[in-house]
Short mmCIF file of the C-alpha atoms (twelve columns), coordinates in Angstrom:
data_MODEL
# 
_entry.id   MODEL 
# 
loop_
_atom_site.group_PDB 
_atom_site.id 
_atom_site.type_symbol 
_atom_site.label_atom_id 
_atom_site.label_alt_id 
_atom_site.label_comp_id 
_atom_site.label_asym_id 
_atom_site.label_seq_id 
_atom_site.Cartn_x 
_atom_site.Cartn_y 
_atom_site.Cartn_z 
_atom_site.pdbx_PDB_model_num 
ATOM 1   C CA . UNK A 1   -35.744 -47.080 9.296   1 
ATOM 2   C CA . UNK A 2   -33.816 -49.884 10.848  1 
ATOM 3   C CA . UNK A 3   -30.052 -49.249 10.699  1 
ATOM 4   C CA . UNK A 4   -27.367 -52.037 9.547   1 
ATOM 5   C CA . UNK A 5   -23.628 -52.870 9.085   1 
ATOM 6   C CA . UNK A 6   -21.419 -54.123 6.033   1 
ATOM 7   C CA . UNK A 7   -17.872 -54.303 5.628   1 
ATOM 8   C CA . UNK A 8   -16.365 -54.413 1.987   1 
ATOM 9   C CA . UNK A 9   -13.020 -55.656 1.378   1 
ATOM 10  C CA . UNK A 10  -10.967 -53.538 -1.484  1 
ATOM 11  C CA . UNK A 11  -7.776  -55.358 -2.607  1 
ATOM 12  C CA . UNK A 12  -5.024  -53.378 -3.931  1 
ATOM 13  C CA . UNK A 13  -1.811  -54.124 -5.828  1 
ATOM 14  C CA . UNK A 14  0.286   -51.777 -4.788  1 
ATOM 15  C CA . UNK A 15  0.481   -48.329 -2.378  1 
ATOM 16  C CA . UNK A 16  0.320   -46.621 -5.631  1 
ATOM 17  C CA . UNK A 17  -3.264  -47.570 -6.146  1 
ATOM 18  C CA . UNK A 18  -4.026  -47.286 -2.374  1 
ATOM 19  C CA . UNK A 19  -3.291  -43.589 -2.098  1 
ATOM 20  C CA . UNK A 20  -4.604  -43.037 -5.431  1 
ATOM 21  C CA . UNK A 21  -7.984  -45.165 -4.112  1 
ATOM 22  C CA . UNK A 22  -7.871  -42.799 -0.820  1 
ATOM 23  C CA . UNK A 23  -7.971  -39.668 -2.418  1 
ATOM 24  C CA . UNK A 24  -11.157 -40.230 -4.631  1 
ATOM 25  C CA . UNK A 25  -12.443 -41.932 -1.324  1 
ATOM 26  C CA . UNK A 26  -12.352 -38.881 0.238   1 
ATOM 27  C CA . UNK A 27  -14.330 -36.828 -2.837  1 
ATOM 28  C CA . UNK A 28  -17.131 -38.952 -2.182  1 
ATOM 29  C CA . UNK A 29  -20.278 -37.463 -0.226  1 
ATOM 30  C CA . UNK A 30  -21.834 -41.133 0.604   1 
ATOM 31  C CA . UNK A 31  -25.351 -41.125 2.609   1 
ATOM 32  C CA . UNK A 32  -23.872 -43.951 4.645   1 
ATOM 33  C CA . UNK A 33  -21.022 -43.167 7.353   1 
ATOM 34  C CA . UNK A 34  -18.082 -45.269 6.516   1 
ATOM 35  C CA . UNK A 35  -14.610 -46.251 8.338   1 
ATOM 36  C CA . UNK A 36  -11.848 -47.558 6.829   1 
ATOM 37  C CA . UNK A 37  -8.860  -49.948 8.175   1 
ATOM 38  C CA . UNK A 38  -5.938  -50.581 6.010   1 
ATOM 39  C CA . UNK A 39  -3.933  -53.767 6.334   1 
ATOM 40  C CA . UNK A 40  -1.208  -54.559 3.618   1 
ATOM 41  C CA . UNK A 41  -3.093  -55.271 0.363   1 
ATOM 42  C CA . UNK A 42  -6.036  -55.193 1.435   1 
ATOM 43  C CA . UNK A 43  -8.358  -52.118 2.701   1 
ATOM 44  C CA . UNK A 44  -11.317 -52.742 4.934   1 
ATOM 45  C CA . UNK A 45  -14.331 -50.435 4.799   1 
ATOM 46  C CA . UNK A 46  -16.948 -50.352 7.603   1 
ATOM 47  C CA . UNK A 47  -20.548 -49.123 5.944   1 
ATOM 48  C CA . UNK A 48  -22.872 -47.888 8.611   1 
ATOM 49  C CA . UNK A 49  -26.307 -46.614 7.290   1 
ATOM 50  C CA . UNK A 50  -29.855 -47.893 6.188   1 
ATOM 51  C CA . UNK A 51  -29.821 -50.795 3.851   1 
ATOM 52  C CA . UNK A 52  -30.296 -48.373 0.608   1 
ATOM 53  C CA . UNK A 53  -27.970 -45.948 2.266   1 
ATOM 54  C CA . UNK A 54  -25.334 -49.689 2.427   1 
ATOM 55  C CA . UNK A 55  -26.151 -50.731 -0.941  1 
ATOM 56  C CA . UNK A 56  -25.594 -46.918 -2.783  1 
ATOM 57  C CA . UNK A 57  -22.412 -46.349 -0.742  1 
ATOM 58  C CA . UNK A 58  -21.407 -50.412 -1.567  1 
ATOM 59  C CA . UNK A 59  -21.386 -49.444 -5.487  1 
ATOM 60  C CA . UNK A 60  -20.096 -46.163 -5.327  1 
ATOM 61  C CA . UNK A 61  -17.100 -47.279 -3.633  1 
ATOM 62  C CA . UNK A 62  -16.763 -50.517 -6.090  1 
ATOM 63  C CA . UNK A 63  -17.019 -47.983 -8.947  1 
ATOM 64  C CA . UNK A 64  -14.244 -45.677 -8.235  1 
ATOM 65  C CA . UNK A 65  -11.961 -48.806 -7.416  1 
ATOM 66  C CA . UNK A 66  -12.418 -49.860 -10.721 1 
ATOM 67  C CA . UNK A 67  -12.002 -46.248 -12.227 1 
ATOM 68  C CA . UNK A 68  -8.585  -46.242 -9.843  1 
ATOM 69  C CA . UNK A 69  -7.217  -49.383 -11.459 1 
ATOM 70  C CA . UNK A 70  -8.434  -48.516 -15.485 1 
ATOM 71  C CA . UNK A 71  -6.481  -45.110 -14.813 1 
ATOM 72  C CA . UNK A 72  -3.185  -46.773 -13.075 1 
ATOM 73  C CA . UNK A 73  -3.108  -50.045 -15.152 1 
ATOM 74  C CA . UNK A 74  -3.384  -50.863 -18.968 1 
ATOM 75  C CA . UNK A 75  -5.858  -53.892 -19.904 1 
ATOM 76  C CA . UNK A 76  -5.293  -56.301 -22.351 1 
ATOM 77  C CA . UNK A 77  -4.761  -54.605 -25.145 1 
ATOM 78  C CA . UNK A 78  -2.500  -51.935 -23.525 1 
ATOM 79  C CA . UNK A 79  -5.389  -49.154 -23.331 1 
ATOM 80  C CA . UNK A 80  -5.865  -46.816 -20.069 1 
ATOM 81  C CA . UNK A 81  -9.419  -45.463 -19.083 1 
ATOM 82  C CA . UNK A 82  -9.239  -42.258 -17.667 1 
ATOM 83  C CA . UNK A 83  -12.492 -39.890 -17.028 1 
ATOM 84  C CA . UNK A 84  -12.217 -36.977 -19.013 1 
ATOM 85  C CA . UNK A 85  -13.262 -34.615 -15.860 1 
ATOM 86  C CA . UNK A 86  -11.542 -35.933 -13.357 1 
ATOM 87  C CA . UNK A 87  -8.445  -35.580 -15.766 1 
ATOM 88  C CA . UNK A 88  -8.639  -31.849 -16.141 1 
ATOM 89  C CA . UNK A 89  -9.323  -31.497 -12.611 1 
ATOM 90  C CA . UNK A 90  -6.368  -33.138 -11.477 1 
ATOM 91  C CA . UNK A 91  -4.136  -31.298 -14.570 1 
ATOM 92  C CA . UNK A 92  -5.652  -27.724 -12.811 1 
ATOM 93  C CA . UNK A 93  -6.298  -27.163 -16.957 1 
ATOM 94  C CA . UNK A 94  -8.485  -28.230 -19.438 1 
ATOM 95  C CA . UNK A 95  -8.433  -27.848 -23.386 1 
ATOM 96  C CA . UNK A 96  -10.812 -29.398 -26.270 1 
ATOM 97  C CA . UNK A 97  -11.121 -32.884 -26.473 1 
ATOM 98  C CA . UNK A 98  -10.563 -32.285 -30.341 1 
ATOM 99  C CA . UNK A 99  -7.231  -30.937 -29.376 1 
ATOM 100 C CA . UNK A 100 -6.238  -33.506 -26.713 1 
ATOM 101 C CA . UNK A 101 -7.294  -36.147 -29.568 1 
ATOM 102 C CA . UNK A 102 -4.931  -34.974 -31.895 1 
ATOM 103 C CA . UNK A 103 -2.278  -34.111 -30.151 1 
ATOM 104 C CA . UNK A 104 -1.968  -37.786 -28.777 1 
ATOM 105 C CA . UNK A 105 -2.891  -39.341 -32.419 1 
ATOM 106 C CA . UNK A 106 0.326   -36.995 -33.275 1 
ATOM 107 C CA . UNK A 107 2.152   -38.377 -30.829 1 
ATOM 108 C CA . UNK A 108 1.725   -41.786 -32.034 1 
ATOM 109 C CA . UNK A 109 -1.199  -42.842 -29.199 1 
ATOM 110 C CA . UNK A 110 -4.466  -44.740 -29.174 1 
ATOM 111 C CA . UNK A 111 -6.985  -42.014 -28.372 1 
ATOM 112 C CA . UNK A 112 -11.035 -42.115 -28.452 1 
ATOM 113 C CA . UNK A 113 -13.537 -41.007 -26.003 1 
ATOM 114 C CA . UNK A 114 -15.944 -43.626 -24.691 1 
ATOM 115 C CA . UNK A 115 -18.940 -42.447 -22.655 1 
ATOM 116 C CA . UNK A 116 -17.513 -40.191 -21.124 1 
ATOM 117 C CA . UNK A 117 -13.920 -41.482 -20.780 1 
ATOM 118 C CA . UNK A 118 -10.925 -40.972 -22.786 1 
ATOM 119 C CA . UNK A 119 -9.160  -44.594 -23.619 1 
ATOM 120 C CA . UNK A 120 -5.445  -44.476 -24.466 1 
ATOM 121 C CA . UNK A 121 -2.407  -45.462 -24.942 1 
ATOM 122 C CA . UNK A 122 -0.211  -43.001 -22.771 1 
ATOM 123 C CA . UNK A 123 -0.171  -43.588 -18.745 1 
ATOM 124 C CA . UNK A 124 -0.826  -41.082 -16.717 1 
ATOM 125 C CA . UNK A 125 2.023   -39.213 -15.495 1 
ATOM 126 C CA . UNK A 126 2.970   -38.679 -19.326 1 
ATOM 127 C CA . UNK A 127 -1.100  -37.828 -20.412 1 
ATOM 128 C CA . UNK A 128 -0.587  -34.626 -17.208 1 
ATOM 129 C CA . UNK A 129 2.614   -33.774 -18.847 1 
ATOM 130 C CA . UNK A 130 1.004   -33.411 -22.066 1 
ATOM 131 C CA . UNK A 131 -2.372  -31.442 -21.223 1 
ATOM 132 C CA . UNK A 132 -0.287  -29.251 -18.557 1 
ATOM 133 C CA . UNK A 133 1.641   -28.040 -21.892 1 
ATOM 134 C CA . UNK A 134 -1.247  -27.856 -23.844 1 
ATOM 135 C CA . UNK A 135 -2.999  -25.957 -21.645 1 
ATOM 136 C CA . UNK A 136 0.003   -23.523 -21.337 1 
ATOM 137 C CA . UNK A 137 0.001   -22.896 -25.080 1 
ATOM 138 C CA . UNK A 138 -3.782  -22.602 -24.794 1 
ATOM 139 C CA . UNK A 139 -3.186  -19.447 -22.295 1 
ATOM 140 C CA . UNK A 140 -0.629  -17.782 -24.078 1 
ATOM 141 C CA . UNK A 141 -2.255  -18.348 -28.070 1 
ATOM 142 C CA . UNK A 142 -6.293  -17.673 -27.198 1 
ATOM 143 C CA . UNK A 143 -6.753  -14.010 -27.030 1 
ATOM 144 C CA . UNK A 144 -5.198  -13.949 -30.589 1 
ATOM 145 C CA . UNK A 145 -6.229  -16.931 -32.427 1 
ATOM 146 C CA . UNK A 146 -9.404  -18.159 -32.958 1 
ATOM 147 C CA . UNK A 147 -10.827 -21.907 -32.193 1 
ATOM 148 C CA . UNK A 148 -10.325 -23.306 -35.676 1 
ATOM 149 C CA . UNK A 149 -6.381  -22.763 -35.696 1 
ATOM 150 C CA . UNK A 150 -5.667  -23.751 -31.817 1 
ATOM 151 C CA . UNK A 151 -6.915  -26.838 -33.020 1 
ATOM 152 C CA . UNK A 152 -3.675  -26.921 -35.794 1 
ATOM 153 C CA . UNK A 153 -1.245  -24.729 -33.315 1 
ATOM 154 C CA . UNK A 154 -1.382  -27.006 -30.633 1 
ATOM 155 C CA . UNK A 155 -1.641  -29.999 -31.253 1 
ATOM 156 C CA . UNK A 156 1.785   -29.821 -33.921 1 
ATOM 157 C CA . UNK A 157 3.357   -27.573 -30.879 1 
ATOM 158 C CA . UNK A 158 3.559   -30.387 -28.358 1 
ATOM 159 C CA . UNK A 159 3.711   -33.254 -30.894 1 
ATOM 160 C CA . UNK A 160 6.670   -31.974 -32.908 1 
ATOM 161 C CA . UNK A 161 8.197   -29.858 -29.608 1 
ATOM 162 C CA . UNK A 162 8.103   -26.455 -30.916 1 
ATOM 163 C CA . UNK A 163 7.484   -23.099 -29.832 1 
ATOM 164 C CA . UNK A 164 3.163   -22.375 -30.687 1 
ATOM 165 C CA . UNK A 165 4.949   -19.035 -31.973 1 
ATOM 166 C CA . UNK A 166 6.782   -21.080 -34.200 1 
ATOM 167 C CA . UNK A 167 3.889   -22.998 -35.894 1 
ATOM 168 C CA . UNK A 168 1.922   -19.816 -36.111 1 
ATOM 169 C CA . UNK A 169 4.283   -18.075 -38.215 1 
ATOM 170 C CA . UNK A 170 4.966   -21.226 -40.501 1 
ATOM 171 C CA . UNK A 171 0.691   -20.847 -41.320 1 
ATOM 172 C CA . UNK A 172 1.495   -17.969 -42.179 1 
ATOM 173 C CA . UNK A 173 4.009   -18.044 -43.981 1 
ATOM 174 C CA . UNK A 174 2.081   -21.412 -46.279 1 
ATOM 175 C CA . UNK A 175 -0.502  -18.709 -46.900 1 
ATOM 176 C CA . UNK A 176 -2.720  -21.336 -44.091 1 
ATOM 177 C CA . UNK A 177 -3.410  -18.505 -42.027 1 
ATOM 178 C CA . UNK A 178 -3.435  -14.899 -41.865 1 
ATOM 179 C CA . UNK A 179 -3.923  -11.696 -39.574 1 
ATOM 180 C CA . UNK A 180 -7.884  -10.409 -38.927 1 
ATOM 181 C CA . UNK A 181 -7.459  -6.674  -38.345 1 
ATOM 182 C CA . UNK A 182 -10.707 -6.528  -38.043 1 
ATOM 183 C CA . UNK A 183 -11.197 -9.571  -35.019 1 
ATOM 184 C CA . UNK A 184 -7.437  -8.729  -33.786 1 
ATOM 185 C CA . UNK A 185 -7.053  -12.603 -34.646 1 
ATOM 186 C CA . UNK A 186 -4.741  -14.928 -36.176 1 
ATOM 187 C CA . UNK A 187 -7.817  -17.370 -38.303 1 
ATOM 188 C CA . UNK A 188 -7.519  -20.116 -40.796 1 
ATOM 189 C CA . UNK A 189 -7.412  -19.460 -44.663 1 
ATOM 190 C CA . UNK A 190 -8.382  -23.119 -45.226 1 
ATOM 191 C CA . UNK A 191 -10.233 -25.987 -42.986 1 
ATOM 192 C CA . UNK A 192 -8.599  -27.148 -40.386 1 
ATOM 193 C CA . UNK A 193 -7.915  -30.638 -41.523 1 
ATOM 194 C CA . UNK A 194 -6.460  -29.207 -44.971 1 
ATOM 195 C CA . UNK A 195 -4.316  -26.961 -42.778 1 
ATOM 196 C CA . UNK A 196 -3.511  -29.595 -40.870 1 
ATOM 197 C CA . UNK A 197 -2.393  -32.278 -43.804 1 
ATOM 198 C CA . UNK A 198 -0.434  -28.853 -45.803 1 
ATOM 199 C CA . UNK A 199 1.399   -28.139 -42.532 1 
ATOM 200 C CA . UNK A 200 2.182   -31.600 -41.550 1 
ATOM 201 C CA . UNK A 201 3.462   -32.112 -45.480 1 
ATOM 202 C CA . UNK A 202 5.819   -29.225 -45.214 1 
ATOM 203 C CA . UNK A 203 7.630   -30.170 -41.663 1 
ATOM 204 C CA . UNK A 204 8.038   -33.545 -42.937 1 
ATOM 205 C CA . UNK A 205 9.813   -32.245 -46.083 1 
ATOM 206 C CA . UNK A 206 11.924  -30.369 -43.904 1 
ATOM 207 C CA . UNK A 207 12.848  -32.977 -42.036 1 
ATOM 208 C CA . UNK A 208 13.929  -35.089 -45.570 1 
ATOM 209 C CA . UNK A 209 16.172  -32.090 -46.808 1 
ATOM 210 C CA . UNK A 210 17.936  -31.398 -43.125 1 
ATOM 211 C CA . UNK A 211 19.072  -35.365 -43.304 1 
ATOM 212 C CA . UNK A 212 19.889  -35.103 -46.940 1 
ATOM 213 C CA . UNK A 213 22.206  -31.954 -45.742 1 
# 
């Protein structure tokens, strides 16, 4: 099959979104064999291949520009697209989306999965700093919890900046969780969204008597 030539030009704002454009350049394995010039704002790539070969490679590389620029740069209503994989990858953790969900509706954030993608509120360098804790917590709390309370522990832990031991022991103590001799595992009394609301309820009445004091 006859072989052919393209060049596509990739403009970028900033070397921000150059290097970040470069690295998920280099995850691709493209059927076509590309070269790539750099010149201020603008990035040149040379697509050498058969015309399918051209034309796979062409939207491949248009696709994870615009991934690159919904993950560094909000759109009009202030929401960043990040895919959910690619985000765990590059956090070296993963937890539940359910947990990630909560923990930035907690927070105060826009949060909803969209085919595939998680579109938020929070930019990136914060969104790492929040699943790197979670997934801390996640290590130290799931040999002795089960799914049902992570999904309370956590997301309260990081939210409201206290210890996972911490929120454990105030389940406990609200009668919203208790010890499973029999499992070796801390498990919920009630639902999780009761546990949640009951939990939530009683920091938030601490909080009122500690500024009354």
């Amino acid at each position: 099959m006859a072989r052919a030539k393209k060049v596509v030009v990739i403009h970028v704002q900033d070397e921000r979104e150059k290097e970040e454009f470069f690295r998920e350049l280099q995850k691709l394995r493209l059927p076509a064999f590309i070269y790539v010039h750099g010149k201020l704002n603008d990035l040149k790539i040379n697509i050498q291949g058969t015309k399918d070969e051209i034309r796979e490679a062409t939207y491949r590389i248009k696709e994870i520009h615009k991934r690159v620029r919904a993950k560094l740069y909000p759109d009009r209503r202030g929401f960043y697209r990040y895919n959910v994989d690619d985000l765990f990858r590059e956090c070296g953790t993963s937890v539940s989306l359910p947990i990630l969900l909560k923990t930035l509706e907690l927070l105060g954030e826009h949060a909803e999965v969209k085919e595939g993608e998680l579109v938020t509120s929070m930019p990136f360098e914060e969104l790492k700093g929040v699943v790197g804790k979670l997934g801390e917590y996640l290590a130290d709390l799931s040999y002795r919890t089960t799914k049902q309370i992570r999904e309370v522990i956590l997301p309260v832990s990081v939210a409201r900046e206290m210890e996972p031991e911490e929120v454990l022991d105030m389940l406990v103590e609200l009668t919203l969780a208790e010890w499973k001799e029999d499992k070796f595992k801390y498990e919920l009394v009630k639902n999780k969204e009761q546990a949640m609301e009951l939990l939530l309820n009683r920091l938030k009445s601490g909080e009122g008597e500690e500024n009354e004091d």
